[in-house]
XYZ file of C-alpha atoms in Angstrom:
313
model
C -34.661 115.926 -39.413
C -34.601 113.565 -42.379
C -31.925 114.708 -44.814
C -30.178 111.480 -45.916
C -32.290 108.638 -47.305
C -31.553 105.206 -48.771
C -34.066 103.619 -51.151
C -33.909 100.008 -52.311
C -35.108 99.136 -55.799
C -34.604 102.762 -56.768
C -33.865 102.538 -60.498
C -37.523 102.440 -61.671
C -41.177 102.637 -60.643
C -41.979 103.500 -57.055
C -38.358 103.601 -55.961
C -37.271 106.075 -58.611
C -40.360 108.243 -58.148
C -39.753 108.238 -54.382
C -36.233 109.498 -55.040
C -37.604 112.236 -57.291
C -40.209 113.408 -54.798
C -37.730 113.390 -51.925
C -35.172 115.293 -53.991
C -37.670 118.128 -54.412
C -37.687 118.695 -50.650
C -35.308 121.484 -49.647
C -34.143 119.533 -46.596
C -32.901 116.505 -48.561
C -29.115 116.464 -48.957
C -28.347 112.866 -50.007
C -30.315 110.035 -51.639
C -28.697 106.610 -51.951
C -30.116 104.543 -54.814
C -29.635 100.905 -53.759
C -30.152 98.703 -56.831
C -29.089 95.226 -57.934
C -28.075 96.341 -61.433
C -25.304 98.991 -61.345
C -25.856 100.041 -64.955
C -29.561 100.678 -64.391
C -28.720 102.485 -61.153
C -26.346 104.841 -62.931
C -28.911 105.473 -65.681
C -31.537 106.290 -63.030
C -29.077 108.598 -61.257
C -28.373 110.514 -64.453
C -32.072 110.800 -65.254
C -32.940 111.980 -61.744
C -30.194 114.587 -61.861
C -31.578 115.833 -65.175
C -35.192 115.902 -63.938
C -34.525 117.503 -60.545
C -31.488 119.619 -61.393
C -29.802 118.319 -58.232
C -26.538 116.417 -57.702
C -27.484 114.658 -54.474
C -27.797 111.071 -55.728
C -25.421 108.208 -54.986
C -25.654 104.623 -56.246
C -25.066 101.462 -54.224
C -25.087 97.957 -55.680
C -27.369 95.705 -53.637
C -29.498 92.689 -54.533
C -31.954 92.239 -51.669
C -32.652 88.636 -52.685
C -28.964 87.760 -52.081
C -27.710 87.886 -48.492
C -24.052 88.139 -49.551
C -24.836 91.117 -51.782
C -26.501 92.927 -48.884
C -23.575 92.286 -46.530
C -21.123 93.505 -49.185
C -23.156 96.667 -49.648
C -23.286 97.237 -45.896
C -19.523 96.835 -45.588
C -18.938 99.350 -48.382
C -21.428 101.900 -47.070
C -20.552 102.975 -43.538
C -22.220 106.397 -43.378
C -25.264 107.087 -41.202
C -28.639 107.727 -42.827
C -31.760 109.295 -41.408
C -34.287 107.136 -43.234
C -34.541 103.869 -45.146
C -37.227 103.054 -47.728
C -37.413 99.279 -48.258
C -39.110 99.262 -51.625
C -37.478 96.444 -53.630
C -39.541 93.282 -54.025
C -42.105 92.135 -56.529
C -43.601 88.816 -57.562
C -40.372 86.841 -57.584
C -39.774 86.848 -61.327
C -40.418 83.863 -63.558
C -39.470 81.301 -60.898
C -40.875 82.647 -57.602
C -40.880 79.156 -56.071
C -37.178 78.507 -56.805
C -35.027 78.085 -53.709
C -32.202 80.519 -52.989
C -29.035 79.769 -50.951
C -30.705 81.370 -47.923
C -33.376 78.661 -47.814
C -36.108 81.118 -48.777
C -37.658 80.827 -52.195
C -37.118 83.652 -54.687
C -40.404 85.351 -53.766
C -39.597 85.362 -50.058
C -36.007 86.454 -50.560
C -36.875 89.324 -52.904
C -39.379 90.809 -50.471
C -38.022 89.980 -47.020
C -34.517 88.487 -46.777
C -32.328 91.412 -47.778
C -34.451 94.015 -46.060
C -34.317 92.111 -42.776
C -30.533 91.908 -42.992
C -30.184 95.521 -44.115
C -32.399 97.114 -41.499
C -31.373 95.029 -38.510
C -27.687 95.365 -39.321
C -27.927 99.125 -39.850
C -29.652 99.439 -36.484
C -26.974 97.343 -34.777
C -24.222 99.419 -36.394
C -25.894 102.678 -35.388
C -26.315 103.763 -39.007
C -30.085 104.349 -38.975
C -30.945 107.510 -37.084
C -34.696 108.032 -37.379
C -37.106 106.170 -39.635
C -37.516 103.086 -41.814
C -40.533 102.061 -43.854
C -41.273 98.650 -45.313
C -43.244 98.880 -48.549
C -45.973 96.303 -48.045
C -49.189 95.643 -49.969
C -52.933 95.415 -49.473
C -52.364 91.776 -50.465
C -51.022 91.292 -46.928
C -54.611 91.548 -45.648
C -56.284 90.196 -48.779
C -58.011 91.851 -51.725
C -61.222 89.969 -52.511
C -61.995 92.005 -55.638
C -58.644 90.950 -57.084
C -59.038 87.308 -56.094
C -56.362 87.505 -53.407
C -57.382 85.801 -50.178
C -56.336 86.950 -46.724
C -53.241 84.932 -45.682
C -54.578 81.639 -44.342
C -52.220 80.834 -41.494
C -53.425 78.431 -38.826
C -51.045 78.745 -35.869
C -49.077 81.934 -36.667
C -46.051 80.113 -35.250
C -42.476 80.929 -36.212
C -42.350 77.630 -38.107
C -45.456 78.534 -40.081
C -44.085 81.956 -40.984
C -40.867 80.249 -42.095
C -42.934 77.919 -44.273
C -44.383 80.982 -46.007
C -40.903 82.175 -46.873
C -39.615 78.876 -48.223
C -42.927 78.009 -49.896
C -43.402 74.707 -48.073
C -46.704 75.964 -46.660
C -48.269 75.415 -50.076
C -46.768 72.084 -51.079
C -47.303 71.464 -54.782
C -50.173 73.974 -54.925
C -47.873 77.007 -54.995
C -49.652 80.086 -56.344
C -47.414 83.156 -56.613
C -50.305 85.611 -56.270
C -51.540 84.087 -53.007
C -48.012 83.474 -51.718
C -47.128 87.119 -52.367
C -49.752 88.298 -49.900
C -48.517 85.912 -47.212
C -44.911 86.951 -47.786
C -45.812 90.634 -47.466
C -47.823 89.817 -44.345
C -44.760 88.101 -42.863
C -42.522 91.063 -43.671
C -45.061 93.467 -42.213
C -45.312 91.488 -38.972
C -41.498 91.344 -38.710
C -41.448 95.128 -39.039
C -43.985 95.553 -36.237
C -41.950 93.265 -33.979
C -38.820 95.282 -34.682
C -40.643 98.514 -33.845
C -41.415 97.233 -30.356
C -37.779 96.158 -29.933
C -36.471 99.603 -30.892
C -38.945 102.180 -29.523
C -36.551 105.084 -30.128
C -36.805 104.533 -33.883
C -39.866 104.993 -36.069
C -40.453 101.764 -38.018
C -43.669 101.115 -39.936
C -45.178 99.453 -42.999
C -47.069 101.205 -45.769
C -48.775 100.086 -48.955
C -48.579 102.294 -52.055
C -51.954 100.895 -53.101
C -53.006 99.986 -56.616
C -50.354 101.902 -58.517
C -49.739 102.246 -62.237
C -46.275 102.646 -63.748
C -44.487 99.999 -61.689
C -42.437 97.087 -63.035
C -43.725 94.426 -60.657
C -45.162 92.262 -63.438
C -42.271 92.532 -65.893
C -40.626 89.252 -64.889
C -43.784 87.172 -64.666
C -44.260 84.242 -67.073
C -45.285 85.565 -70.490
C -49.032 84.866 -70.332
C -49.306 86.148 -66.752
C -47.361 89.255 -67.723
C -49.640 89.941 -70.689
C -52.784 89.482 -68.618
C -51.558 91.581 -65.702
C -49.695 94.359 -67.509
C -51.820 94.831 -70.611
C -55.324 93.846 -69.505
C -55.706 93.782 -65.734
C -53.732 96.951 -64.862
C -54.753 99.303 -67.701
C -58.344 98.099 -68.206
C -59.856 96.012 -65.406
C -58.539 97.906 -62.365
C -59.357 101.410 -63.665
C -62.901 100.233 -64.512
C -63.276 99.098 -60.904
C -61.769 102.292 -59.494
C -58.829 100.377 -58.085
C -55.832 102.142 -59.617
C -54.118 105.444 -59.027
C -51.054 107.094 -60.529
C -47.426 106.378 -59.736
C -47.140 109.852 -58.263
C -50.116 109.239 -55.947
C -48.886 105.835 -54.800
C -45.453 107.277 -54.088
C -46.906 110.119 -52.038
C -48.030 107.496 -49.534
C -44.419 106.387 -49.056
C -43.138 109.926 -48.664
C -45.920 110.707 -46.215
C -44.971 107.662 -44.145
C -41.464 109.059 -43.732
C -42.558 112.445 -42.408
C -46.067 112.217 -40.927
C -45.888 111.469 -37.211
C -49.616 110.690 -37.226
C -48.615 107.388 -38.837
C -47.347 105.503 -35.807
C -44.363 103.236 -35.424
C -45.162 99.536 -35.512
C -48.339 99.932 -37.543
C -49.311 98.940 -41.079
C -51.146 101.527 -43.155
C -53.039 100.774 -46.359
C -56.384 101.419 -48.022
C -59.807 100.864 -46.504
C -61.029 97.263 -46.795
C -62.061 96.167 -50.309
C -60.180 99.087 -51.880
C -56.590 99.697 -52.924
C -56.866 103.470 -53.431
C -58.035 106.481 -51.425
C -57.391 107.201 -47.769
C -55.212 104.945 -45.646
C -56.005 103.409 -42.261
C -54.327 101.197 -39.674
C -54.901 97.726 -41.112
C -55.339 96.094 -37.707
C -58.821 97.648 -37.771
C -59.798 95.116 -40.433
C -57.257 92.337 -39.744
C -56.805 92.110 -35.938
C -54.038 89.499 -36.167
C -51.724 92.280 -37.357
C -51.818 93.738 -33.842
C -50.874 90.520 -32.009
C -47.376 90.922 -30.484
C -46.863 87.160 -30.181
C -47.604 86.687 -33.874
C -45.328 89.611 -34.703
C -42.442 88.104 -32.751
C -43.089 84.703 -34.298
C -42.860 86.274 -37.750
C -39.568 87.905 -36.813
C -38.234 84.579 -35.526
C -39.330 82.898 -38.745
C -37.508 85.525 -40.794
C -34.338 85.304 -38.718
C -34.226 81.521 -39.013
C -32.940 82.055 -42.568
C -30.285 84.623 -41.664
C -26.699 83.814 -40.787
C -25.922 83.424 -37.115
C -23.745 86.530 -36.712
C -26.744 88.786 -37.422
C -29.288 86.805 -35.419
C -27.170 86.955 -32.258
C -25.889 90.507 -32.693
């Protein structure tokens, strides 16, 4: 039974709404809000306690784009949890192409680095008891109506997946929107590889779909932010029927935690050419997602950026 859950990026948007929805379940006894900003985490905790009337929230400082921050959080939090929601991520802020100490660029680190360390280390330490979900995106299989191409990998080698995460795949033609899809694809494939490695756990990827009320565009360059947040999201996407509410998008994440019909190792998102409505196994429309060699290559590419003590654990 899932009673204790950790959520990354839990101070706003999908993460905070996930915490709220989970708190309303009678079986939930503890929710750990893992956030990079302790002040915002405490504010979210107070607000969630007010909204839900429950005192089951705990904050944990963790910046998933910073390996040291994740290790520090892991060393300070030694309790077991039943489920992990890996929600933190986004478009990499105003400098998504900037390199981090890990060797990944900011975009790759924000979406993959810390979650890979967190999940694999919790498994090795015996802290994760049942389920983990990686919050992916329809961008991982492409969204033509939004101008986002399917990730254009040639060899699907570990080196090529690594080049997605450090941005070298694109050379000087780095485009954060296109790179985001490839980064999410890499994280999704890593998750599928891990599911085959640990068959006693339930590990899967899920997209919340086209969701309003998130803060993913807040750190984009000013003009991109204006276009995305004030024109594209509130006007263009609703006109095309490609946007649903924060509550609806979050329900997908909560369903992924509890619905055994959603199988370990799979990636669930909307039907092709949509980002709302029912969800399906994405390997039906992007067969490469189901290739175990590609999955393991993605995992190897991810681990090539992680310190040796975790890789060899």
